[in-house]
Amino acid sequence: MEYDVTIGIEIHCQLKTATKMFSGAPTSFGRQANTCVNEIDLGQPGTLPCVNKEAIAKAIEACTALHLTIDPLVKFDRKNYYYSDLPKGFQITQQFHPIGRNGYVMIDTPEGKKKIRINRIHMEEDTAKQFHLTKFSLLDFNRAGTPLIEIVSEPDMHNGQQAEAYVEALRQTLYYIGVSDCKMEEGSMRCDVNVSISPRGSGVLGTKNEIKNLNSISHIGKAVDYEVERQKKILESGEKVLQETRRYDDKTGTTILMRRKEGNVDYKFFPEPNIFPIRLDPEWIRQIQDSMPELPEARRERYTKEYGLNKHDIDILIDNKEMSEFFEKCMQYSRDAKGVCNWLLSDVSAWLNKNEKTIDHCDLKPEHLARLVGMIDDGKISSKQAKELVEDLMLGKDPEETAKAKGLQQVSDTGAIVQMVEEVLDANPQAIADFKAGKDRAVGFLVGQVMKKSKGQANPGLVSKTIKEALAKR
């Protein structure tokens, strides 16, 4: 039997602010447990929340980048439940008045562009982090109160590949505009994926299963694909799919039951009594939107029109924000976008991978890379000679000074090359005979002999051209 697959995704994304959503405690990943927390985060009696203005600004940026309509009236609600990671016994969220509604992102699929609708974005506070050991659990309240936005999609995805593309599009956009560092491995971006299947063309949604806390884009696709097959086997065996919360086990590549849902939890939502509604100034919203950085799609289009780069190179550059920013700086000194891009994506990236560094944590200077590319374009050094300068370049050294110190310079003097070509031809009559007999590889041999004679400093292109002209006269 054929099935329709329906997928919706909820994403929790920590906002990149200095302090928490409703307190002045610092936000910080990796700090000693329970050192970034205060009495408000712990829900001590007599404490009152104070809304983080910067968190609201970040949420406005996210809504703008993802095409949502912004609600200028900010209201918070109280979500009541008792769990060990929630010290107050309730969570402050936006159940009834999300800050943004009805947005979308575009993703690439094998069938072309596809719009994935976003139902809402709302602000809330994060919970504490639990560490489950063999006989007991530990709690770190550093994360409690960290500002979050929750992004809720419409069920517009139909396979694991589309789910991956959607999350990657969101991650890239939010990271580019500085809303979040989006480090899934550190928990600053977490995904809950809802999957259901139903007989093809039935028009009825099947029973959904939720896969919680996926922290890798590749895991999202694998979890969805496994879950679809699991539900198919259940239906084809004549049984019913039960509504469950599951988790993905990356070691086995399977989803594992966490708990079954027999009904909706009653969180007893009501308006947060300690935070009055806040009317946002339209001019303030406009200022935030006007000062936002360039979005990935806009940069992608500009790289095509302004620099003439191909889609493959653009995709790699855009995927690495720091590399893209470095490319931008290089282009302040260079006229050869393709040359700069090639060096960044090949030799520079290879050096960074080998030395386990990133482009923003090495000594390479944008003007030096631009100068190296210019030296190649101007025929001062060959591409092969340039590769001998990579190590020095990555250590912050000037390529021109280093090339001189190492005696690396390309001979492009026509007279000198003609003389070397004639000497090589005179010394290799068999190669001339081979060429006249139709053996084209004889040219390559002769070029190699001239390059050897010049100690690698002759311009290869000019050498090849000169050899062909000389052979035609013999």
CSV table of C-alpha atoms in Angstrom, one decimal:
chain,number,residue,atom,x,y,z
A,1,MET,CA,0.0,0.0,0.0
A,2,GLU,CA,1.1,3.5,-0.7
A,3,TYR,CA,1.1,6.1,2.0
A,4,ASP,CA,1.0,9.9,2.4
A,5,VAL,CA,3.7,11.1,4.9
A,6,THR,CA,3.1,14.2,6.9
A,7,ILE,CA,5.8,16.0,8.9
A,8,GLY,CA,5.7,19.0,11.1
A,9,ILE,CA,8.6,20.3,13.2
A,10,GLU,CA,8.9,22.4,16.4
A,11,ILE,CA,12.3,24.0,16.9
A,12,HIS,CA,13.5,25.5,20.2
A,13,CYS,CA,16.3,28.0,19.6
A,14,GLN,CA,18.2,29.8,22.3
A,15,LEU,CA,18.6,33.5,21.7
A,16,LYS,CA,22.1,35.0,21.7
A,17,THR,CA,21.7,37.4,24.6
A,18,ALA,CA,24.0,38.3,27.5
A,19,THR,CA,21.4,37.7,30.2
A,20,LYS,CA,18.3,35.5,30.7
A,21,MET,CA,14.7,36.1,29.6
A,22,PHE,CA,13.4,37.3,32.9
A,23,SER,CA,16.4,37.9,35.1
A,24,GLY,CA,19.8,39.5,35.1
A,25,ALA,CA,21.7,36.2,35.4
A,26,PRO,CA,24.3,35.6,32.6
A,27,THR,CA,23.7,33.1,29.9
A,28,SER,CA,26.7,30.9,29.2
A,29,PHE,CA,27.3,27.5,27.8
A,30,GLY,CA,29.9,25.3,29.5
A,31,ARG,CA,30.3,27.2,32.7
A,32,GLN,CA,30.5,25.4,36.1
A,33,ALA,CA,27.1,23.9,37.0
A,34,ASN,CA,24.8,26.2,38.9
A,35,THR,CA,27.0,29.3,38.7
A,36,CYS,CA,24.9,31.3,36.2
A,37,VAL,CA,21.6,31.4,38.2
A,38,ASN,CA,19.9,33.7,40.6
A,39,GLU,CA,16.8,33.8,42.8
A,40,ILE,CA,14.4,34.7,39.9
A,41,ASP,CA,15.6,31.6,37.9
A,42,LEU,CA,15.1,29.4,41.0
A,43,GLY,CA,11.6,30.8,41.6
A,44,GLN,CA,12.3,32.0,45.1
A,45,PRO,CA,9.3,33.6,46.9
A,46,GLY,CA,8.8,37.3,46.4
A,47,THR,CA,10.8,37.5,43.2
A,48,LEU,CA,9.4,39.1,40.0
A,49,PRO,CA,10.4,38.7,36.4
A,50,CYS,CA,11.7,41.5,34.2
A,51,VAL,CA,11.5,41.1,30.4
A,52,ASN,CA,14.8,41.1,28.5
A,53,LYS,CA,14.4,43.8,25.8
A,54,GLU,CA,17.3,42.4,23.7
A,55,ALA,CA,15.5,39.0,23.6
A,56,ILE,CA,12.4,40.7,22.1
A,57,ALA,CA,14.6,42.4,19.5
A,58,LYS,CA,16.2,39.1,18.6
A,59,ALA,CA,12.7,37.5,18.2
A,60,ILE,CA,11.6,40.4,16.0
A,61,GLU,CA,14.7,39.8,13.8
A,62,ALA,CA,13.8,36.1,13.5
A,63,CYS,CA,10.2,36.9,12.6
A,64,THR,CA,11.4,39.4,10.0
A,65,ALA,CA,13.9,37.0,8.4
A,66,LEU,CA,11.3,34.2,8.2
A,67,HIS,CA,8.5,36.4,6.8
A,68,LEU,CA,6.2,36.3,9.8
A,69,THR,CA,3.7,39.1,10.7
A,70,ILE,CA,4.8,40.7,14.0
A,71,ASP,CA,2.4,41.3,16.8
A,72,PRO,CA,3.3,44.7,18.3
A,73,LEU,CA,1.5,43.7,21.6
A,74,VAL,CA,3.7,41.4,23.6
A,75,LYS,CA,1.8,39.2,26.1
A,76,PHE,CA,3.1,36.3,28.2
A,77,ASP,CA,1.2,33.3,29.6
A,78,ARG,CA,1.9,30.9,32.4
A,79,LYS,CA,2.2,27.2,31.5
A,80,ASN,CA,1.7,25.1,34.7
A,81,TYR,CA,3.3,21.7,35.1
A,82,TYR,CA,5.5,20.1,37.8
A,83,TYR,CA,8.8,18.6,36.7
A,84,SER,CA,12.2,18.5,38.2
A,85,ASP,CA,13.8,20.7,35.6
A,86,LEU,CA,11.2,23.5,36.2
A,87,PRO,CA,12.1,25.2,39.5
A,88,LYS,CA,9.1,27.6,39.6
A,89,GLY,CA,6.5,24.9,38.8
A,90,PHE,CA,5.5,26.8,35.7
A,91,GLN,CA,7.0,28.2,32.5
A,92,ILE,CA,6.5,31.7,31.2
A,93,THR,CA,5.7,31.4,27.5
A,94,GLN,CA,3.4,32.9,24.8
A,95,GLN,CA,0.5,30.5,24.3
A,96,PHE,CA,-2.2,32.8,23.1
A,97,HIS,CA,-0.3,35.8,21.7
A,98,PRO,CA,2.9,34.7,19.8
A,99,ILE,CA,5.1,37.5,18.7
A,100,GLY,CA,4.9,36.3,15.0
A,101,ARG,CA,2.5,34.4,12.8
A,102,ASN,CA,2.2,33.0,9.3
A,103,GLY,CA,5.7,33.0,7.9
A,104,TYR,CA,7.6,30.6,5.6
A,105,VAL,CA,11.0,29.5,4.4
A,106,MET,CA,11.9,28.2,0.9
A,107,ILE,CA,13.9,24.9,0.6
A,108,ASP,CA,15.5,23.2,-2.3
A,109,THR,CA,14.2,19.7,-3.2
A,110,PRO,CA,14.9,17.4,-6.2
A,111,GLU,CA,11.6,18.7,-7.7
A,112,GLY,CA,12.6,22.4,-7.2
A,113,LYS,CA,11.9,25.1,-4.7
A,114,LYS,CA,9.3,24.3,-2.0
A,115,LYS,CA,7.6,26.6,0.5
A,116,ILE,CA,7.4,25.4,4.1
A,117,ARG,CA,4.9,27.5,6.1
A,118,ILE,CA,5.6,28.6,9.6
A,119,ASN,CA,2.6,28.7,11.8
A,120,ARG,CA,4.1,30.8,14.7
A,121,ILE,CA,7.1,31.9,16.6
A,122,HIS,CA,6.7,32.5,20.3
A,123,MET,CA,9.1,33.5,23.1
A,124,GLU,CA,9.6,31.6,26.3
A,125,GLU,CA,12.2,30.6,28.9
A,126,ASP,CA,14.3,27.4,28.9
A,127,THR,CA,14.3,24.8,31.6
A,128,ALA,CA,17.1,23.4,33.7
A,129,LYS,CA,19.3,20.7,32.3
A,130,GLN,CA,19.1,17.2,33.7
A,131,PHE,CA,21.9,14.6,33.9
A,132,HIS,CA,20.5,11.1,34.4
A,133,LEU,CA,22.9,8.7,36.1
A,134,THR,CA,22.5,5.1,37.1
A,135,LYS,CA,20.9,5.6,40.5
A,136,PHE,CA,20.1,9.3,40.6
A,137,SER,CA,19.8,12.5,38.5
A,138,LEU,CA,21.6,15.8,38.7
A,139,LEU,CA,20.3,19.2,37.9
A,140,ASP,CA,22.1,22.2,36.4
A,141,PHE,CA,20.1,25.4,36.7
A,142,ASN,CA,22.4,27.4,34.5
A,143,ARG,CA,20.1,26.9,31.5
A,144,ALA,CA,16.9,27.7,33.5
A,145,GLY,CA,15.5,31.0,32.2
A,146,THR,CA,17.6,31.2,29.0
A,147,PRO,CA,15.6,33.1,26.3
A,148,LEU,CA,14.1,30.8,23.7
A,149,ILE,CA,12.0,31.2,20.6
A,150,GLU,CA,9.9,28.2,19.5
A,151,ILE,CA,9.3,28.0,15.8
A,152,VAL,CA,6.3,25.8,14.8
A,153,SER,CA,6.0,24.7,11.2
A,154,GLU,CA,2.9,23.7,9.4
A,155,PRO,CA,2.8,20.0,8.4
A,156,ASP,CA,4.2,20.7,4.9
A,157,MET,CA,7.1,18.2,4.8
A,158,HIS,CA,6.7,14.7,3.4
A,159,ASN,CA,10.1,13.0,3.7
A,160,GLY,CA,13.3,13.0,5.7
A,161,GLN,CA,15.2,15.0,3.1
A,162,GLN,CA,12.7,17.8,3.2
A,163,ALA,CA,12.8,17.9,7.0
A,164,GLU,CA,16.6,18.2,6.9
A,165,ALA,CA,16.4,21.0,4.3
A,166,TYR,CA,13.9,22.9,6.4
A,167,VAL,CA,16.0,22.7,9.6
A,168,GLU,CA,19.1,23.6,7.7
A,169,ALA,CA,17.4,26.6,6.1
A,170,LEU,CA,16.3,27.9,9.5
A,171,ARG,CA,19.7,27.2,11.1
A,172,GLN,CA,21.5,29.1,8.4
A,173,THR,CA,19.2,32.1,8.5
A,174,LEU,CA,19.1,32.5,12.3
A,175,TYR,CA,22.9,32.1,12.5
A,176,TYR,CA,23.5,34.6,9.7
A,177,ILE,CA,21.5,37.3,11.4
A,178,GLY,CA,23.0,36.7,14.8
A,179,VAL,CA,19.8,35.6,16.6
A,180,SER,CA,21.5,32.4,17.9
A,181,ASP,CA,24.7,30.5,17.5
A,182,CYS,CA,22.5,27.5,16.5
A,183,LYS,CA,24.9,24.9,17.9
A,184,MET,CA,22.8,21.8,17.9
A,185,GLU,CA,25.5,19.7,19.5
A,186,GLU,CA,25.5,22.1,22.5
A,187,GLY,CA,21.7,22.2,22.7
A,188,SER,CA,21.1,25.8,21.7
A,189,MET,CA,18.9,24.5,18.8
A,190,ARG,CA,16.7,21.5,19.5
A,191,CYS,CA,14.1,19.9,17.2
A,192,ASP,CA,11.0,17.9,17.9
A,193,VAL,CA,9.7,16.2,14.8
A,194,ASN,CA,6.1,15.0,14.4
A,195,VAL,CA,5.5,12.2,11.9
A,196,SER,CA,2.3,10.6,10.7
A,197,ILE,CA,1.3,8.4,7.7
A,198,SER,CA,-2.1,7.6,6.2
A,199,PRO,CA,-3.3,5.7,3.1
A,200,ARG,CA,-2.4,7.6,-0.1
A,201,GLY,CA,-5.2,10.0,-1.1
A,202,SER,CA,-7.3,9.4,2.0
A,203,GLY,CA,-7.1,13.1,2.9
A,204,VAL,CA,-7.0,12.1,6.6
A,205,LEU,CA,-4.0,12.7,8.9
A,206,GLY,CA,-2.7,9.6,10.6
A,207,THR,CA,-1.8,9.3,14.3
A,208,LYS,CA,1.3,11.4,14.9
A,209,ASN,CA,4.4,10.3,16.8
A,210,GLU,CA,6.7,12.9,18.2
A,211,ILE,CA,10.5,12.4,18.1
A,212,LYS,CA,12.0,14.5,20.8
A,213,ASN,CA,15.2,16.5,21.1
A,214,LEU,CA,17.0,15.7,17.8
A,215,ASN,CA,20.4,17.5,17.9
A,216,SER,CA,21.8,16.8,14.5
A,217,ILE,CA,20.4,17.6,11.0
A,218,SER,CA,21.5,14.2,9.7
A,219,HIS,CA,19.7,12.5,12.6
A,220,ILE,CA,16.5,14.3,11.6
A,221,GLY,CA,16.4,12.7,8.2
A,222,LYS,CA,17.4,9.3,9.5
A,223,ALA,CA,14.8,9.4,12.4
A,224,VAL,CA,12.0,10.5,10.0
A,225,ASP,CA,12.8,7.7,7.5
A,226,TYR,CA,13.0,5.1,10.2
A,227,GLU,CA,9.8,6.3,11.8
A,228,VAL,CA,7.9,6.2,8.5
A,229,GLU,CA,8.9,2.6,7.9
A,230,ARG,CA,8.1,1.6,11.5
A,231,GLN,CA,4.6,3.0,11.2
A,232,LYS,CA,4.1,1.3,7.8
A,233,LYS,CA,4.9,-2.1,9.3
A,234,ILE,CA,2.4,-1.5,12.1
A,235,LEU,CA,-0.4,-0.6,9.8
A,236,GLU,CA,0.3,-3.4,7.3
A,237,SER,CA,0.3,-5.9,10.2
A,238,GLY,CA,-3.3,-4.8,10.9
A,239,GLU,CA,-2.5,-2.9,14.1
A,240,LYS,CA,-3.1,0.8,15.0
A,241,VAL,CA,-0.3,3.4,15.4
A,242,LEU,CA,-0.5,4.7,19.0
A,243,GLN,CA,0.2,8.3,19.8
A,244,GLU,CA,3.7,8.3,21.4
A,245,THR,CA,6.7,10.4,22.3
A,246,ARG,CA,9.9,8.7,21.1
A,247,ARG,CA,13.6,9.5,20.9
A,248,TYR,CA,16.2,8.7,18.3
A,249,ASP,CA,19.1,6.3,19.1
A,250,ASP,CA,21.9,7.2,16.7
A,251,LYS,CA,23.8,4.0,17.6
A,252,THR,CA,21.0,1.7,16.4
A,253,GLY,CA,19.4,4.1,13.9
A,254,THR,CA,16.0,3.5,15.5
A,255,THR,CA,13.4,5.5,17.4
A,256,ILE,CA,12.7,4.3,20.9
A,257,LEU,CA,9.5,4.7,23.0
A,258,MET,CA,9.7,7.2,25.8
A,259,ARG,CA,6.0,7.5,26.8
A,260,ARG,CA,2.5,7.0,25.4
A,261,LYS,CA,0.0,9.8,25.2
A,262,GLU,CA,-3.6,9.0,26.1
A,263,GLY,CA,-4.8,12.6,25.9
A,264,ASN,CA,-3.7,16.2,25.8
A,265,VAL,CA,-2.0,17.5,29.0
A,266,ASP,CA,-3.9,20.3,30.7
A,267,TYR,CA,-1.3,22.9,31.4
A,268,LYS,CA,-3.9,25.3,32.8
A,269,PHE,CA,-2.6,28.3,30.8
A,270,PHE,CA,-3.5,31.7,32.0
A,271,PRO,CA,-2.1,35.2,31.4
A,272,GLU,CA,1.2,35.7,33.3
A,273,PRO,CA,0.1,38.0,36.2
A,274,ASN,CA,3.5,39.5,36.9
A,275,ILE,CA,4.2,40.8,33.4
A,276,PHE,CA,1.8,43.4,32.0
A,277,PRO,CA,1.2,43.5,28.2
A,278,ILE,CA,3.9,45.6,26.4
A,279,ARG,CA,3.0,47.7,23.4
A,280,LEU,CA,6.0,47.9,21.1
A,281,ASP,CA,6.9,51.1,19.4
A,282,PRO,CA,6.5,50.7,15.6
A,283,GLU,CA,9.6,52.9,15.0
A,284,TRP,CA,11.7,50.7,17.3
A,285,ILE,CA,10.6,47.6,15.3
A,286,ARG,CA,11.5,49.4,12.1
A,287,GLN,CA,14.9,50.3,13.4
A,288,ILE,CA,15.6,46.7,14.3
A,289,GLN,CA,14.5,45.5,10.8
A,290,ASP,CA,16.5,48.2,9.0
A,291,SER,CA,19.7,47.3,10.8
A,292,MET,CA,19.5,43.6,10.2
A,293,PRO,CA,22.5,42.0,8.4
A,294,GLU,CA,22.2,40.5,4.9
A,295,LEU,CA,20.2,37.2,4.7
A,296,PRO,CA,21.8,34.1,3.1
A,297,GLU,CA,19.4,34.1,0.1
A,298,ALA,CA,20.2,37.8,-0.6
A,299,ARG,CA,23.9,37.0,-0.4
A,300,ARG,CA,23.5,34.0,-2.6
A,301,GLU,CA,21.9,36.1,-5.3
A,302,ARG,CA,24.5,38.8,-5.0
A,303,TYR,CA,27.4,36.3,-5.4
A,304,THR,CA,25.8,35.1,-8.6
A,305,LYS,CA,25.2,38.6,-10.1
A,306,GLU,CA,28.2,40.5,-8.7
A,307,TYR,CA,30.9,37.9,-8.7
A,308,GLY,CA,29.7,35.4,-11.3
A,309,LEU,CA,30.3,32.4,-9.0
A,310,ASN,CA,28.7,29.0,-9.8
A,311,LYS,CA,26.0,27.5,-7.6
A,312,HIS,CA,28.3,24.8,-6.1
A,313,ASP,CA,30.9,27.4,-4.9
A,314,ILE,CA,28.2,29.7,-3.6
A,315,ASP,CA,26.6,26.9,-1.6
A,316,ILE,CA,29.8,26.0,0.1
A,317,LEU,CA,30.7,29.6,0.9
A,318,ILE,CA,27.3,30.5,2.2
A,319,ASP,CA,27.1,27.4,4.3
A,320,ASN,CA,30.2,28.7,6.3
A,321,LYS,CA,29.4,32.2,7.5
A,322,GLU,CA,32.9,32.9,8.6
A,323,MET,CA,34.4,31.8,5.3
A,324,SER,CA,31.9,33.9,3.5
A,325,GLU,CA,32.8,36.9,5.6
A,326,PHE,CA,36.5,36.3,4.9
A,327,PHE,CA,35.7,36.1,1.1
A,328,GLU,CA,34.0,39.5,1.4
A,329,LYS,CA,37.0,41.0,3.0
A,330,CYS,CA,39.3,39.6,0.3
A,331,MET,CA,37.2,41.1,-2.4
A,332,GLN,CA,38.0,44.6,-1.0
A,333,TYR,CA,41.6,44.0,-2.4
A,334,SER,CA,41.0,41.7,-5.3
A,335,ARG,CA,39.4,41.8,-8.8
A,336,ASP,CA,39.4,38.0,-9.2
A,337,ALA,CA,36.4,36.5,-7.3
A,338,LYS,CA,36.7,33.1,-8.8
A,339,GLY,CA,40.4,32.9,-8.0
A,340,VAL,CA,39.9,33.9,-4.4
A,341,CYS,CA,37.0,31.5,-4.0
A,342,ASN,CA,39.0,28.6,-5.5
A,343,TRP,CA,41.9,29.2,-3.0
A,344,LEU,CA,39.5,29.5,0.0
A,345,LEU,CA,37.7,26.3,-0.9
A,346,SER,CA,40.8,24.3,-1.8
A,347,ASP,CA,44.2,25.0,-0.3
A,348,VAL,CA,43.1,27.2,2.5
A,349,SER,CA,40.3,24.8,3.6
A,350,ALA,CA,42.7,21.9,3.4
A,351,TRP,CA,45.2,23.7,5.6
A,352,LEU,CA,42.5,24.6,8.1
A,353,ASN,CA,41.2,21.0,8.3
A,354,LYS,CA,44.7,19.6,8.7
A,355,ASN,CA,45.5,22.0,11.5
A,356,GLU,CA,42.0,21.8,13.1
A,357,LYS,CA,41.4,25.6,12.8
A,358,THR,CA,38.7,27.8,11.5
A,359,ILE,CA,39.1,30.8,9.1
A,360,ASP,CA,38.4,33.3,11.9
A,361,HIS,CA,41.0,31.6,14.2
A,362,CYS,CA,44.1,31.6,12.0
A,363,ASP,CA,46.7,34.3,11.0
A,364,LEU,CA,45.8,34.4,7.3
A,365,LYS,CA,45.1,38.0,6.2
A,366,PRO,CA,42.5,38.8,3.5
A,367,GLU,CA,44.8,41.3,1.7
A,368,HIS,CA,47.6,38.6,1.6
A,369,LEU,CA,45.3,36.0,-0.1
A,370,ALA,CA,44.1,38.6,-2.5
A,371,ARG,CA,47.7,39.6,-3.3
A,372,LEU,CA,48.6,35.9,-3.9
A,373,VAL,CA,45.8,35.5,-6.4
A,374,GLY,CA,46.9,38.7,-8.1
A,375,MET,CA,50.4,37.5,-8.4
A,376,ILE,CA,49.2,34.4,-10.2
A,377,ASP,CA,46.9,36.4,-12.4
A,378,ASP,CA,49.7,38.8,-13.3
A,379,GLY,CA,52.1,35.9,-14.1
A,380,LYS,CA,54.5,36.7,-11.4
A,381,ILE,CA,54.3,33.2,-10.0
A,382,SER,CA,52.7,30.0,-11.2
A,383,SER,CA,49.9,28.1,-9.4
A,384,LYS,CA,52.5,25.4,-8.5
A,385,GLN,CA,54.8,28.0,-7.0
A,386,ALA,CA,51.9,29.6,-5.1
A,387,LYS,CA,51.2,26.3,-3.4
A,388,GLU,CA,54.7,26.5,-1.9
A,389,LEU,CA,53.6,29.7,-0.2
A,390,VAL,CA,50.5,28.3,1.5
A,391,GLU,CA,52.1,27.5,4.9
A,392,ASP,CA,53.7,30.9,5.1
A,393,LEU,CA,50.5,32.6,4.0
A,394,MET,CA,48.5,30.9,6.7
A,395,LEU,CA,51.0,32.0,9.3
A,396,GLY,CA,50.4,35.7,8.3
A,397,LYS,CA,53.4,36.2,6.1
A,398,ASP,CA,53.3,38.5,3.0
A,399,PRO,CA,53.3,36.4,-0.2
A,400,GLU,CA,55.4,38.8,-2.2
A,401,GLU,CA,58.1,39.1,0.4
A,402,THR,CA,58.1,35.3,1.0
A,403,ALA,CA,58.2,34.6,-2.8
A,404,LYS,CA,61.3,36.8,-3.1
A,405,ALA,CA,63.0,35.2,-0.1
A,406,LYS,CA,62.4,31.7,-1.5
A,407,GLY,CA,63.5,32.7,-5.1
A,408,LEU,CA,60.0,31.9,-6.5
A,409,GLN,CA,59.3,34.0,-9.6
A,410,GLN,CA,57.7,33.0,-12.9
A,411,VAL,CA,59.7,33.7,-16.1
A,412,SER,CA,57.3,35.3,-18.6
A,413,ASP,CA,60.0,37.0,-20.7
A,414,THR,CA,59.2,35.9,-24.2
A,415,GLY,CA,62.8,36.1,-25.4
A,416,ALA,CA,64.1,33.9,-22.6
A,417,ILE,CA,61.4,31.3,-23.1
A,418,VAL,CA,62.0,31.2,-26.9
A,419,GLN,CA,65.7,30.5,-26.2
A,420,MET,CA,64.9,27.7,-23.8
A,421,VAL,CA,62.4,26.1,-26.1
A,422,GLU,CA,64.8,26.1,-29.1
A,423,GLU,CA,67.5,24.5,-26.9
A,424,VAL,CA,65.1,21.8,-25.7
A,425,LEU,CA,63.9,21.1,-29.3
A,426,ASP,CA,67.5,20.8,-30.6
A,427,ALA,CA,68.2,18.3,-27.8
A,428,ASN,CA,65.1,16.2,-28.4
A,429,PRO,CA,64.7,15.4,-32.2
A,430,GLN,CA,62.7,12.2,-31.4
A,431,ALA,CA,60.0,14.3,-29.7
A,432,ILE,CA,59.8,16.4,-32.8
A,433,ALA,CA,59.4,13.3,-34.9
A,434,ASP,CA,56.8,11.9,-32.5
A,435,PHE,CA,54.8,15.2,-32.8
A,436,LYS,CA,54.9,15.1,-36.6
A,437,ALA,CA,53.7,11.5,-36.4
A,438,GLY,CA,50.6,12.7,-34.6
A,439,LYS,CA,51.6,11.9,-31.0
A,440,ASP,CA,50.3,14.9,-29.1
A,441,ARG,CA,51.8,13.8,-25.8
A,442,ALA,CA,55.1,14.9,-27.2
A,443,VAL,CA,54.1,18.5,-26.5
A,444,GLY,CA,53.6,17.6,-22.8
A,445,PHE,CA,57.0,16.0,-22.7
A,446,LEU,CA,58.7,19.1,-24.3
A,447,VAL,CA,56.9,21.4,-21.9
A,448,GLY,CA,58.2,19.3,-19.0
A,449,GLN,CA,61.7,19.6,-20.3
A,450,VAL,CA,61.5,23.4,-20.6
A,451,MET,CA,60.0,23.7,-17.1
A,452,LYS,CA,62.9,21.5,-15.8
A,453,LYS,CA,65.4,23.7,-17.6
A,454,SER,CA,63.9,26.8,-16.0
A,455,LYS,CA,63.8,25.2,-12.6
A,456,GLY,CA,60.0,25.5,-12.6
A,457,GLN,CA,60.0,29.2,-13.1
A,458,ALA,CA,58.8,29.5,-16.7
A,459,ASN,CA,55.2,30.4,-17.4
A,460,PRO,CA,53.7,27.0,-18.4
A,461,GLY,CA,51.0,28.5,-20.6
A,462,LEU,CA,53.6,30.6,-22.5
A,463,VAL,CA,55.9,27.7,-22.8
A,464,SER,CA,53.2,25.5,-24.3
A,465,LYS,CA,52.2,28.2,-26.8
A,466,THR,CA,55.8,28.8,-27.8
A,467,ILE,CA,56.6,25.1,-28.3
A,468,LYS,CA,53.6,24.6,-30.6
A,469,GLU,CA,54.6,27.7,-32.6
A,470,ALA,CA,58.2,26.4,-32.9
A,471,LEU,CA,57.1,22.9,-33.9
A,472,ALA,CA,54.9,24.3,-36.6
A,473,LYS,CA,58.0,25.9,-38.2
A,474,ARG,CA,60.2,22.8,-38.2
